[in-house]
Short mmCIF file of C-alpha atoms (C1' of nucleotides) in Angstrom, two decimals:
data_model
loop_
_atom_site.label_atom_id
_atom_site.label_comp_id
_atom_site.label_asym_id
_atom_site.label_seq_id
_atom_site.Cartn_x
_atom_site.Cartn_y
_atom_site.Cartn_z
CA UNK V 11 -25.14 -35.17 -2.52
CA UNK V 12 -25.09 -35.25 -6.59
CA UNK V 13 -21.21 -33.81 -7.00
CA UNK V 14 -19.16 -36.99 -8.12
CA UNK V 15 -15.70 -35.90 -7.31
CA UNK V 16 -16.16 -33.36 -4.39
CA UNK V 17 -14.29 -34.30 -1.35
CA UNK V 18 -11.93 -32.37 1.06
CA UNK V 19 -13.10 -28.75 1.07
CA UNK V 20 -12.26 -26.91 -1.74
CA UNK V 21 -13.19 -23.37 -1.71
CA UNK V 22 -14.83 -21.99 -4.73
CA UNK V 23 -12.31 -20.27 -6.03
CA UNK V 24 -13.76 -18.34 -9.21
CA UNK V 25 -11.46 -15.36 -10.23
CA UNK V 26 -12.92 -12.61 -12.32
CA UNK V 27 -11.11 -13.51 -15.77
CA UNK V 28 -8.43 -13.70 -18.22
CA UNK V 29 -6.78 -10.72 -20.41
CA UNK V 30 -3.35 -10.45 -19.71
CA UNK V 31 -1.70 -8.48 -16.97
CA UNK V 32 -0.57 -5.80 -19.55
CA UNK V 33 -3.84 -4.96 -21.01
CA UNK V 34 -5.21 -3.49 -17.91
CA UNK V 35 -4.43 -2.48 -14.51
CA UNK V 36 -5.50 -4.94 -11.98
CA UNK V 37 -7.48 -3.69 -9.56
CA UNK V 38 -7.01 -4.57 -5.68
CA UNK V 39 -9.53 -7.41 -5.32
CA UNK V 40 -8.57 -9.25 -8.51
CA UNK V 41 -4.85 -8.92 -7.43
CA UNK V 42 -5.88 -10.34 -3.84
CA UNK V 43 -7.44 -13.68 -5.62
CA UNK V 44 -4.57 -14.16 -8.21
CA UNK V 45 -1.89 -13.53 -5.65
CA UNK V 46 -3.28 -16.23 -3.42
CA UNK V 47 -2.56 -18.34 -6.66
CA UNK V 48 0.99 -17.15 -7.34
CA UNK V 49 1.85 -17.63 -3.68
CA UNK V 50 0.96 -21.04 -3.52
CA UNK V 51 3.38 -21.68 -6.82
CA UNK V 52 6.10 -20.06 -4.99
CA UNK V 53 7.65 -22.93 -2.99
CA UNK V 54 9.69 -25.45 -4.67
CA UNK V 55 7.99 -28.38 -2.95
CA UNK V 56 4.82 -27.25 -4.08
CA UNK V 57 6.11 -26.71 -7.77
CA UNK V 58 7.36 -30.03 -8.19
CA UNK V 59 4.04 -31.49 -6.79
CA UNK V 60 2.16 -29.57 -9.04
CA UNK V 61 4.25 -30.76 -11.76
CA UNK V 62 3.90 -34.12 -10.87
CA UNK V 63 0.26 -33.75 -10.52
CA UNK V 64 -0.24 -32.01 -13.83
CA UNK V 65 1.94 -34.64 -15.57
CA UNK V 66 0.21 -37.66 -14.07
CA UNK V 67 -0.96 -39.85 -17.09
CA UNK V 68 -4.25 -40.49 -15.88
CA UNK V 69 -4.77 -36.86 -15.13
CA UNK V 70 -4.84 -37.61 -11.33
CA UNK V 71 -2.23 -39.04 -8.94
CA UNK V 72 -2.55 -40.98 -5.77
CA UNK V 73 -1.02 -39.21 -2.38
CA UNK V 74 1.09 -42.34 -2.10
CA UNK V 75 2.99 -41.76 -4.87
CA UNK V 76 4.10 -38.24 -3.82
CA UNK V 77 5.09 -38.92 -0.13
CA UNK V 78 8.34 -39.45 1.15
CA UNK V 79 9.78 -40.07 -2.48
CA UNK V 80 12.38 -37.69 -3.55
CA UNK V 81 10.92 -34.75 -1.93
CA UNK V 82 12.93 -35.03 1.45
CA UNK V 83 10.30 -33.64 3.76
CA UNK V 84 7.82 -35.59 6.01
CA UNK V 85 4.64 -36.95 5.09
CA UNK V 86 2.59 -33.88 7.16
CA UNK V 87 4.53 -31.52 5.32
CA UNK V 88 3.49 -32.94 1.74
CA UNK V 89 0.16 -32.97 3.28
CA UNK V 90 0.42 -29.48 4.07
CA UNK V 91 1.31 -28.32 0.93
CA UNK V 92 -1.12 -30.17 -1.10
CA UNK V 93 -3.64 -28.66 1.32
CA UNK V 94 -1.96 -24.98 0.37
CA UNK V 95 -2.83 -25.88 -3.35
CA UNK V 96 -5.90 -27.09 -2.80
CA UNK V 97 -7.17 -23.82 -1.08
CA UNK V 98 -5.50 -21.59 -3.52
CA UNK V 99 -7.92 -23.53 -6.41
CA UNK V 100 -5.01 -25.17 -8.49
CA UNK V 101 -5.65 -28.53 -7.45
CA UNK V 102 -8.66 -30.98 -6.05
CA UNK V 103 -8.58 -33.93 -3.98
CA UNK V 104 -10.90 -37.04 -3.90
CA UNK V 105 -10.50 -39.77 -1.55
CA UNK V 106 -11.49 -43.24 -2.84
CA UNK V 107 -11.19 -45.97 -0.21
CA UNK V 108 -7.96 -46.01 1.30
CA UNK V 109 -5.93 -43.40 -1.12
CA UNK V 110 -6.42 -40.02 -1.93
CA UNK V 111 -6.01 -38.83 -5.45
CA UNK V 112 -5.18 -35.08 -6.64
CA UNK V 113 -5.81 -33.45 -10.07
CA UNK V 114 -5.18 -29.86 -11.52
CA UNK V 115 -7.63 -27.59 -11.80
CA UNK V 116 -6.88 -26.73 -15.23
CA UNK V 117 -9.27 -23.46 -15.88
CA UNK V 118 -7.22 -21.82 -12.81
CA UNK V 119 -4.03 -22.57 -13.95
CA UNK V 120 -4.68 -21.48 -17.73
CA UNK V 121 -6.01 -18.04 -16.19
CA UNK V 122 -2.72 -17.66 -14.80
CA UNK V 123 -1.23 -18.42 -17.83
CA UNK V 124 -2.98 -16.32 -19.78
CA UNK V 125 -2.38 -13.47 -17.31
CA UNK V 126 1.46 -13.46 -18.02
CA UNK V 127 1.09 -13.66 -21.71
CA UNK V 128 2.62 -10.57 -22.70
CA UNK K 28 30.72 0.23 -19.99
CA UNK K 29 28.67 -0.82 -23.14
CA UNK K 30 25.22 -2.02 -21.89
CA UNK K 31 22.82 1.03 -22.37
CA UNK K 32 20.02 0.18 -19.59
CA UNK K 33 21.76 -1.42 -16.60
CA UNK K 34 21.62 0.38 -13.25
CA UNK K 35 20.45 -1.18 -9.92
CA UNK K 36 22.11 -4.42 -9.92
CA UNK K 37 19.82 -7.28 -11.61
CA UNK K 38 21.22 -10.31 -10.54
CA UNK K 39 21.35 -12.47 -13.90
CA UNK K 40 18.72 -14.54 -13.51
CA UNK K 41 18.76 -17.04 -16.32
CA UNK K 42 16.46 -20.17 -15.77
CA UNK K 43 16.67 -23.30 -17.87
CA UNK K 44 13.45 -23.18 -19.98
CA UNK K 45 10.31 -23.47 -21.26
CA UNK K 46 8.35 -26.80 -21.54
CA UNK K 47 4.66 -26.87 -19.60
CA UNK K 48 4.76 -28.00 -16.22
CA UNK K 49 2.89 -30.93 -17.15
CA UNK K 50 5.46 -32.17 -19.84
CA UNK K 51 8.05 -33.48 -17.56
CA UNK K 52 8.41 -33.38 -13.71
CA UNK K 53 10.52 -30.60 -12.71
CA UNK K 54 13.65 -30.96 -10.66
CA UNK K 55 14.79 -29.45 -7.65
CA UNK K 56 17.13 -26.89 -9.16
CA UNK K 57 14.56 -25.49 -11.72
CA UNK K 58 12.07 -25.53 -9.20
CA UNK K 59 13.77 -23.52 -6.96
CA UNK K 60 14.58 -20.67 -9.33
CA UNK K 61 10.77 -20.73 -11.27
CA UNK K 62 9.40 -20.77 -7.22
CA UNK K 63 11.52 -17.50 -6.61
CA UNK K 64 9.77 -15.53 -9.47
CA UNK K 65 6.41 -17.25 -8.60
CA UNK K 66 6.96 -16.29 -4.89
CA UNK K 67 7.40 -12.21 -6.49
CA UNK K 68 4.20 -12.71 -7.84
CA UNK K 69 2.50 -13.83 -4.51
CA UNK K 70 1.60 -10.54 -3.36
CA UNK K 71 -1.34 -8.30 -4.49
CA UNK K 72 0.68 -5.34 -4.16
CA UNK K 73 3.59 -6.63 -6.75
CA UNK K 74 1.08 -8.09 -9.03
CA UNK K 75 -0.69 -4.52 -9.15
CA UNK K 76 2.68 -3.03 -9.62
CA UNK K 77 3.52 -5.41 -12.28
CA UNK K 78 0.31 -5.00 -14.00
CA UNK K 79 1.33 -1.40 -14.11
CA UNK K 80 4.54 -1.75 -15.36
CA UNK K 81 3.88 -4.16 -18.11
CA UNK K 82 0.74 -1.90 -19.37
CA UNK K 83 2.74 1.12 -19.36
CA UNK K 84 2.36 2.65 -22.90
CA UNK K 85 6.01 3.51 -23.37
CA UNK K 86 7.08 -0.23 -22.24
CA UNK K 87 8.48 1.21 -19.09
CA UNK K 88 7.07 3.44 -16.27
CA UNK K 89 8.51 5.84 -13.27
CA UNK K 90 8.42 5.14 -10.04
CA UNK K 91 6.75 8.81 -9.55
CA UNK K 92 3.90 7.30 -11.29
CA UNK K 93 3.80 4.31 -8.73
CA UNK K 94 4.16 5.68 -5.38
CA UNK K 95 1.59 6.97 -2.83
CA UNK K 96 -1.27 6.74 -5.48
CA UNK K 97 -3.90 3.87 -4.80
CA UNK K 98 -1.45 1.68 -3.43
CA UNK K 99 -2.04 2.66 0.33
CA UNK K 100 1.54 1.84 1.23
CA UNK K 101 4.58 4.27 1.85
CA UNK K 102 7.06 4.87 -0.44
CA UNK K 103 9.77 2.94 0.83
CA UNK K 104 7.35 -0.13 0.78
CA UNK K 105 6.84 0.64 -2.91
CA UNK K 106 10.35 0.27 -3.26
CA UNK K 107 11.03 -2.62 -1.18
CA UNK K 108 8.33 -4.68 -3.66
CA UNK K 109 9.90 -3.34 -6.65
CA UNK K 110 13.56 -4.47 -5.22
CA UNK K 111 11.62 -8.13 -4.71
CA UNK K 112 10.22 -8.21 -8.34
CA UNK K 113 13.79 -6.96 -9.61
CA UNK K 114 15.72 -9.65 -7.73
CA UNK K 115 13.15 -12.21 -9.28
CA UNK K 116 13.88 -11.26 -12.41
CA UNK K 117 10.59 -9.86 -13.38
CA UNK K 118 11.23 -6.32 -13.97
CA UNK K 119 14.70 -4.04 -14.08
CA UNK K 120 15.12 -0.62 -13.42
CA UNK K 121 17.28 2.07 -14.34
CA UNK K 122 17.62 5.90 -13.30
CA UNK K 123 18.06 8.61 -15.62
CA UNK K 124 18.66 11.67 -13.86
CA UNK K 125 15.97 12.33 -11.01
CA UNK K 126 13.83 9.51 -11.90
CA UNK K 127 14.07 5.89 -11.70
CA UNK K 128 12.12 3.83 -14.77
CA UNK K 129 11.10 0.10 -14.60
CA UNK K 130 10.35 -2.21 -17.56
CA UNK K 131 9.23 -5.73 -17.53
CA UNK K 132 11.77 -8.45 -18.22
CA UNK K 133 9.42 -9.96 -20.83
CA UNK K 134 11.35 -13.32 -21.33
CA UNK K 135 10.98 -14.49 -18.14
CA UNK K 136 7.24 -13.64 -17.56
CA UNK K 137 6.89 -15.47 -20.87
CA UNK K 138 8.77 -18.26 -19.37
CA UNK K 139 6.33 -18.33 -16.40
CA UNK K 140 3.29 -18.35 -18.64
CA UNK K 141 4.65 -21.37 -20.79
CA UNK K 142 5.39 -23.25 -17.89
CA UNK K 143 1.69 -22.77 -16.79
CA UNK K 144 0.17 -23.48 -20.20
CA UNK K 145 -1.25 -27.04 -19.33
"C1'" DC W 17 27.64 25.40 -2.37
"C1'" DT W 18 22.92 24.76 0.01
"C1'" DC W 19 18.34 23.14 -0.31
"C1'" DC W 20 14.66 20.05 -2.12
"C1'" DT W 21 12.55 16.36 -4.22
"C1'" DG W 22 12.72 11.37 -5.63
"C1'" DT W 23 14.39 6.93 -4.26
"C1'" DC W 24 16.64 3.27 -1.59
"C1'" DT W 25 18.88 1.53 2.36
"C1'" DA W 26 18.86 0.34 7.26
"C1'" DG W 27 16.73 -1.23 11.21
"C1'" DA W 28 12.70 -2.81 13.93
"C1'" DT W 29 8.19 -5.06 14.38
"C1'" DG W 30 4.57 -7.91 14.22
"C1'" DA W 31 2.21 -11.58 10.73
"C1'" DT W 32 2.71 -15.48 8.02
"C1'" DT W 33 5.15 -19.52 6.80
"C1'" DA W 34 7.64 -24.07 6.41
"C1'" DT W 35 8.89 -27.97 9.11
"C1'" DC W 36 8.32 -31.13 12.61
"C1'" DT W 37 6.23 -34.46 16.12
"C1'" DA W 38 2.15 -36.16 17.86
"C1'" DA W 39 -2.35 -37.18 17.63
"C1'" DT W 40 -6.74 -38.20 14.88
"C1'" DC W 41 -10.00 -39.65 11.35
"C1'" DA W 42 -11.24 -43.05 7.12
"C1'" DG W 43 -11.05 -47.17 5.21
"C1'" DC W 44 -9.78 -51.97 4.66
"C1'" DC W 45 -8.73 -56.83 6.65
"C1'" DG W 46 -8.50 -60.70 9.78
"C1'" DC E 29 -14.37 -55.49 16.94
"C1'" DG E 30 -9.24 -54.61 16.48
"C1'" DG E 31 -5.49 -53.32 14.46
"C1'" DC E 32 -3.20 -52.11 10.61
"C1'" DT E 33 -2.00 -48.32 7.02
"C1'" DG E 34 -2.78 -43.69 4.37
"C1'" DA E 35 -3.85 -39.28 5.18
"C1'" DT E 36 -5.23 -35.20 7.63
"C1'" DT E 37 -5.16 -32.13 11.55
"C1'" DA E 38 -3.15 -30.00 15.75
"C1'" DG E 39 0.17 -27.54 18.22
"C1'" DA E 40 4.97 -25.51 18.67
"C1'" DT E 41 9.21 -23.29 16.70
"C1'" DA E 42 12.29 -21.13 13.82
"C1'" DA E 43 12.68 -18.64 9.53
"C1'" DT E 44 10.82 -15.31 6.56
"C1'" DC E 45 8.33 -11.63 5.09
"C1'" DA E 46 5.38 -6.73 4.82
"C1'" DT E 47 5.51 -2.99 6.89
"C1'" DC E 48 6.76 1.03 8.87
"C1'" DT E 49 9.82 5.57 10.83
"C1'" DA E 50 14.42 7.21 10.03
"C1'" DG E 51 18.13 8.52 7.60
"C1'" DA E 52 21.18 8.03 3.01
"C1'" DC E 53 22.03 8.95 -1.33
"C1'" DA E 54 21.38 11.35 -6.10
"C1'" DG E 55 20.41 14.82 -9.07
"C1'" DG E 56 18.48 19.38 -10.36
"C1'" DA E 57 17.67 24.45 -9.01
"C1'" DG E 58 18.39 28.40 -6.78
#
DNA sequence: CTCCTGTCTAGATGATTATCTAATCAGCCG
DNA sequence: CGGCTGATTAGATAATCATCTAGACAGGAG
């Protein structure tokens, strides 16, 4: 087991890459991958979770700092949304002892940004 | 009637604005507006439609150039997706005679891009 | 006016999703 | 070990969504 940080199945979601959406018409396969990521962003709770994760001072945040607080949904629901973000390739998670930490997958977030840079 | 281009109800969707998601935690209200736009991008067909619209040489494209072609869905389904993009504030449409033309709402697309620029 | 073509709306249906409660798993501590 | 806390999974349910067919509406052409 060489990888240091991998926990919590993260389907290695690699997408082609990077020209803005206006440069060339997306083909169906690229569109499917990209749409999965955008869909994951298409929920207010997930957007706020991602915002918290990306703005965490240490580059990552403990799930214990996300649950229950000013999100008025239950723990399992938070967990479900984190899983959605994770499966979309936007964040990745790691358990260290008792707690689980999440951090952004910067490359994929940047790719989405680049795509929309008209 | 002073506006030159408005047709097809476009709910004036103005969202706060512009710091990247990592700078400050999104509040619930902003998140709801932004999530609506991301959700509209969360479908492969809509992404490809938007790609076609944003890459149209004249800055706009006729619906007649979008229907039926290499999207294997029916006309009404295309129309429904265009409506979703329109109501999200990502595109706007105008009828000129027989045909309807769509063009991107660049400011809102850029806002999404800025949000993801980590 | 009447037909034809392009686009949209209406209504129905099957699939997906957000959320909950209950139960399970992982790691710590006495 | 046995119990405790943090986090996830399982299963159920209500809501939303993508898609279709059928029908309506807009505008041009005979």
